[in-house]
mmCIF file with all atom_site columns, C-alpha atoms in Angstrom:
data_model
loop_
_atom_site.group_PDB
_atom_site.id
_atom_site.type_symbol
_atom_site.label_atom_id
_atom_site.label_alt_id
_atom_site.label_comp_id
_atom_site.label_asym_id
_atom_site.label_entity_id
_atom_site.label_seq_id
_atom_site.pdbx_PDB_ins_code
_atom_site.Cartn_x
_atom_site.Cartn_y
_atom_site.Cartn_z
_atom_site.occupancy
_atom_site.B_iso_or_equiv
_atom_site.pdbx_formal_charge
_atom_site.auth_seq_id
_atom_site.auth_comp_id
_atom_site.auth_asym_id
_atom_site.auth_atom_id
_atom_site.pdbx_PDB_model_num
ATOM 1   C CA . MET C 1 1   ? -8.686  53.576 19.926 1.00 65.00 ? 1   MET C CA 1
ATOM 2   C CA . VAL C 1 2   ? -5.888  56.093 19.416 1.00 73.00 ? 2   VAL C CA 1
ATOM 3   C CA . ILE C 1 3   ? -2.692  55.412 21.307 1.00 73.00 ? 3   ILE C CA 1
ATOM 4   C CA . LYS C 1 4   ? 0.114   57.924 20.993 1.00 75.00 ? 4   LYS C CA 1
ATOM 5   C CA . PRO C 1 5   ? 3.605   56.444 20.850 1.00 73.00 ? 5   PRO C CA 1
ATOM 6   C CA . ARG C 1 6   ? 5.847   56.976 23.863 1.00 76.00 ? 6   ARG C CA 1
ATOM 7   C CA . LEU C 1 7   ? 9.500   56.307 23.220 1.00 80.00 ? 7   LEU C CA 1
ATOM 8   C CA . LYS C 1 8   ? 12.577  56.265 25.406 1.00 83.00 ? 8   LYS C CA 1
ATOM 9   C CA . GLY C 1 9   ? 15.406  56.507 22.915 1.00 86.00 ? 9   GLY C CA 1
ATOM 10  C CA . SER C 1 10  ? 14.622  53.782 20.390 1.00 82.00 ? 10  SER C CA 1
ATOM 11  C CA . LEU C 1 11  ? 12.582  51.746 22.890 1.00 77.00 ? 11  LEU C CA 1
ATOM 12  C CA . ALA C 1 12  ? 8.779   51.751 22.628 1.00 74.00 ? 12  ALA C CA 1
ATOM 13  C CA . LEU C 1 13  ? 7.159   52.090 26.044 1.00 72.00 ? 13  LEU C CA 1
ATOM 14  C CA . VAL C 1 14  ? 3.571   51.493 24.885 1.00 73.00 ? 14  VAL C CA 1
ATOM 15  C CA . ASN C 1 15  ? 2.002   49.343 22.219 1.00 73.00 ? 15  ASN C CA 1
ATOM 16  C CA . HIS C 1 16  ? -1.398  49.198 20.519 1.00 77.00 ? 16  HIS C CA 1
ATOM 17  C CA . PRO C 1 17  ? -3.294  46.189 21.934 1.00 78.00 ? 17  PRO C CA 1
ATOM 18  C CA . MET C 1 18  ? -4.548  44.977 18.545 1.00 83.00 ? 18  MET C CA 1
ATOM 19  C CA . GLY C 1 19  ? -1.071  45.194 17.027 1.00 84.00 ? 19  GLY C CA 1
ATOM 20  C CA . ALA C 1 20  ? 0.400   43.230 19.923 1.00 84.00 ? 20  ALA C CA 1
ATOM 21  C CA . TYR C 1 21  ? -2.347  40.615 19.650 1.00 88.00 ? 21  TYR C CA 1
ATOM 22  C CA . GLU C 1 22  ? -1.650  40.182 15.924 1.00 91.00 ? 22  GLU C CA 1
ATOM 23  C CA . PHE C 1 23  ? 2.115   40.012 16.564 1.00 90.00 ? 23  PHE C CA 1
ATOM 24  C CA . VAL C 1 24  ? 1.668   37.162 19.049 1.00 92.00 ? 24  VAL C CA 1
ATOM 25  C CA . LYS C 1 25  ? -0.954  35.440 16.862 1.00 93.00 ? 25  LYS C CA 1
ATOM 26  C CA . ARG C 1 26  ? 1.463   35.321 13.910 1.00 95.00 ? 26  ARG C CA 1
ATOM 27  C CA . GLN C 1 27  ? 4.137   33.704 16.066 1.00 94.00 ? 27  GLN C CA 1
ATOM 28  C CA . ILE C 1 28  ? 1.642   31.144 17.347 1.00 94.00 ? 28  ILE C CA 1
ATOM 29  C CA . ASP C 1 29  ? 0.374   30.403 13.827 1.00 95.00 ? 29  ASP C CA 1
ATOM 30  C CA . TYR C 1 30  ? 3.957   29.780 12.698 1.00 97.00 ? 30  TYR C CA 1
ATOM 31  C CA . VAL C 1 31  ? 4.646   27.379 15.575 1.00 96.00 ? 31  VAL C CA 1
ATOM 32  C CA . LYS C 1 32  ? 1.375   25.542 14.885 1.00 95.00 ? 32  LYS C CA 1
ATOM 33  C CA . SER C 1 33  ? 2.337   25.147 11.207 1.00 97.00 ? 33  SER C CA 1
ATOM 34  C CA . GLN C 1 34  ? 5.505   23.250 12.195 1.00 97.00 ? 34  GLN C CA 1
ATOM 35  C CA . ASP C 1 35  ? 5.748   19.653 13.391 1.00 96.00 ? 35  ASP C CA 1
ATOM 36  C CA . LYS C 1 36  ? 4.975   19.019 17.057 1.00 95.00 ? 36  LYS C CA 1
ATOM 37  C CA . TYR C 1 37  ? 7.943   18.053 19.188 1.00 96.00 ? 37  TYR C CA 1
ATOM 38  C CA . THR C 1 38  ? 8.537   16.328 22.502 1.00 96.00 ? 38  THR C CA 1
ATOM 39  C CA . GLY C 1 39  ? 9.479   18.655 25.309 1.00 94.00 ? 39  GLY C CA 1
ATOM 40  C CA . PRO C 1 40  ? 8.813   19.329 28.972 1.00 95.00 ? 40  PRO C CA 1
ATOM 41  C CA . LYS C 1 41  ? 5.162   19.268 29.994 1.00 95.00 ? 41  LYS C CA 1
ATOM 42  C CA . LYS C 1 42  ? 5.236   21.841 32.806 1.00 97.00 ? 42  LYS C CA 1
ATOM 43  C CA . VAL C 1 43  ? 7.396   24.926 32.402 1.00 96.00 ? 43  VAL C CA 1
ATOM 44  C CA . LEU C 1 44  ? 8.098   28.040 34.459 1.00 96.00 ? 44  LEU C CA 1
ATOM 45  C CA . ILE C 1 45  ? 9.506   30.869 32.342 1.00 95.00 ? 45  ILE C CA 1
ATOM 46  C CA . ILE C 1 46  ? 10.987  33.874 34.113 1.00 95.00 ? 46  ILE C CA 1
ATOM 47  C CA . GLY C 1 47  ? 10.960  36.994 31.950 1.00 90.00 ? 47  GLY C CA 1
ATOM 48  C CA . ALA C 1 48  ? 8.129   35.740 29.737 1.00 89.00 ? 48  ALA C CA 1
ATOM 49  C CA . SER C 1 49  ? 6.667   39.078 28.659 1.00 86.00 ? 49  SER C CA 1
ATOM 50  C CA . SER C 1 50  ? 8.758   39.610 25.518 1.00 85.00 ? 50  SER C CA 1
ATOM 51  C CA . GLY C 1 51  ? 11.873  38.538 23.640 1.00 89.00 ? 51  GLY C CA 1
ATOM 52  C CA . TYR C 1 52  ? 13.298  35.077 24.260 1.00 94.00 ? 52  TYR C CA 1
ATOM 53  C CA . GLY C 1 53  ? 10.971  34.467 27.192 1.00 93.00 ? 53  GLY C CA 1
ATOM 54  C CA . LEU C 1 54  ? 7.789   35.068 25.196 1.00 92.00 ? 54  LEU C CA 1
ATOM 55  C CA . ALA C 1 55  ? 9.152   33.111 22.223 1.00 94.00 ? 55  ALA C CA 1
ATOM 56  C CA . SER C 1 56  ? 10.039  30.188 24.498 1.00 95.00 ? 56  SER C CA 1
ATOM 57  C CA . ARG C 1 57  ? 6.608   30.241 26.069 1.00 94.00 ? 57  ARG C CA 1
ATOM 58  C CA . ILE C 1 58  ? 4.864   30.259 22.679 1.00 94.00 ? 58  ILE C CA 1
ATOM 59  C CA . SER C 1 59  ? 7.090   27.482 21.339 1.00 96.00 ? 59  SER C CA 1
ATOM 60  C CA . LEU C 1 60  ? 6.612   25.242 24.361 1.00 96.00 ? 60  LEU C CA 1
ATOM 61  C CA . ALA C 1 61  ? 2.882   25.881 24.747 1.00 94.00 ? 61  ALA C CA 1
ATOM 62  C CA . PHE C 1 62  ? 1.919   25.442 21.108 1.00 94.00 ? 62  PHE C CA 1
ATOM 63  C CA . GLY C 1 63  ? 4.774   23.277 19.788 1.00 96.00 ? 63  GLY C CA 1
ATOM 64  C CA . ALA C 1 64  ? 5.204   20.802 22.637 1.00 96.00 ? 64  ALA C CA 1
ATOM 65  C CA . GLY C 1 65  ? 1.808   21.149 24.320 1.00 94.00 ? 65  GLY C CA 1
ATOM 66  C CA . ALA C 1 66  ? 3.364   22.234 27.616 1.00 94.00 ? 66  ALA C CA 1
ATOM 67  C CA . ASP C 1 67  ? 1.522   23.930 30.462 1.00 94.00 ? 67  ASP C CA 1
ATOM 68  C CA . THR C 1 68  ? 3.405   27.180 30.970 1.00 93.00 ? 68  THR C CA 1
ATOM 69  C CA . ILE C 1 69  ? 3.587   29.806 33.673 1.00 92.00 ? 69  ILE C CA 1
ATOM 70  C CA . GLY C 1 70  ? 5.167   33.070 32.620 1.00 90.00 ? 70  GLY C CA 1
ATOM 71  C CA . VAL C 1 71  ? 6.604   35.393 35.254 1.00 90.00 ? 71  VAL C CA 1
ATOM 72  C CA . ALA C 1 72  ? 7.338   39.012 34.383 1.00 85.00 ? 72  ALA C CA 1
ATOM 73  C CA . TYR C 1 73  ? 7.403   42.410 36.005 1.00 83.00 ? 73  TYR C CA 1
ATOM 74  C CA . GLU C 1 74  ? 4.887   44.252 33.854 1.00 72.00 ? 74  GLU C CA 1
ATOM 75  C CA . LYS C 1 75  ? 1.815   46.379 34.274 1.00 63.00 ? 75  LYS C CA 1
ATOM 76  C CA . VAL C 1 76  ? -1.152  44.418 32.924 1.00 58.00 ? 76  VAL C CA 1
ATOM 77  C CA . LEU C 1 77  ? -4.155  45.844 31.124 1.00 56.00 ? 77  LEU C CA 1
ATOM 78  C CA . LYS C 1 78  ? -7.032  46.915 33.327 1.00 60.00 ? 78  LYS C CA 1
ATOM 79  C CA . GLU C 1 79  ? -10.553 47.793 32.304 1.00 58.00 ? 79  GLU C CA 1
ATOM 80  C CA . LYS C 1 80  ? -10.868 51.279 30.746 1.00 57.00 ? 80  LYS C CA 1
ATOM 81  C CA . GLU C 1 81  ? -7.087  51.668 30.604 1.00 58.00 ? 81  GLU C CA 1
ATOM 82  C CA . GLN C 1 82  ? -5.829  52.641 27.174 1.00 58.00 ? 82  GLN C CA 1
ATOM 83  C CA . GLU C 1 83  ? -2.098  52.590 27.721 1.00 61.00 ? 83  GLU C CA 1
ATOM 84  C CA . VAL C 1 84  ? -0.144  49.577 28.895 1.00 64.00 ? 84  VAL C CA 1
ATOM 85  C CA . GLN C 1 85  ? 3.483   48.476 28.855 1.00 70.00 ? 85  GLN C CA 1
ATOM 86  C CA . VAL C 1 86  ? 4.475   46.439 25.824 1.00 75.00 ? 86  VAL C CA 1
ATOM 87  C CA . GLY C 1 87  ? 5.305   43.269 27.760 1.00 79.00 ? 87  GLY C CA 1
ATOM 88  C CA . GLY C 1 88  ? 2.008   43.355 29.618 1.00 77.00 ? 88  GLY C CA 1
ATOM 89  C CA . ILE C 1 89  ? -0.086  43.397 26.460 1.00 77.00 ? 89  ILE C CA 1
ATOM 90  C CA . LEU C 1 90  ? 2.069   40.708 24.810 1.00 84.00 ? 90  LEU C CA 1
ATOM 91  C CA . SER C 1 91  ? 1.579   38.439 27.838 1.00 83.00 ? 91  SER C CA 1
ATOM 92  C CA . LEU C 1 92  ? -2.154  39.068 27.809 1.00 81.00 ? 92  LEU C CA 1
ATOM 93  C CA . SER C 1 93  ? -2.280  38.301 24.067 1.00 85.00 ? 93  SER C CA 1
ATOM 94  C CA . MET C 1 94  ? -0.518  34.988 24.690 1.00 83.00 ? 94  MET C CA 1
ATOM 95  C CA . LYS C 1 95  ? -3.044  34.067 27.398 1.00 83.00 ? 95  LYS C CA 1
ATOM 96  C CA . LEU C 1 96  ? -5.991  34.940 25.139 1.00 84.00 ? 96  LEU C CA 1
ATOM 97  C CA . GLN C 1 97  ? -4.621  32.811 22.297 1.00 84.00 ? 97  GLN C CA 1
ATOM 98  C CA . LYS C 1 98  ? -4.027  29.861 24.645 1.00 83.00 ? 98  LYS C CA 1
ATOM 99  C CA . LYS C 1 99  ? -7.622  30.070 25.913 1.00 83.00 ? 99  LYS C CA 1
ATOM 100 C CA . LYS C 1 100 ? -8.884  29.845 22.320 1.00 80.00 ? 100 LYS C CA 1
ATOM 101 C CA . ASP C 1 101 ? -7.213  26.448 21.859 1.00 77.00 ? 101 ASP C CA 1
#
């Protein structure tokens, strides 16, 4: 799949789905390689599509074993759609990794 970059200044508006999946997978693998810790068991994260929100969700879900709900204002990937906002594909990647566990 060929996805052409769309930028607004230095901000990427689209992301390749496989690259985003690998990006999230590496973060999850790092968290899994660390010691488990005690934390909250049910967490609502507002702004969970990227940045601190996504990192918090990954850390809590895979480091503390928490059930997480991530809330974000993003366009999510639909069937046959090649272009999606960065946060939407990162959130979807997180969900796919969590289902694997």
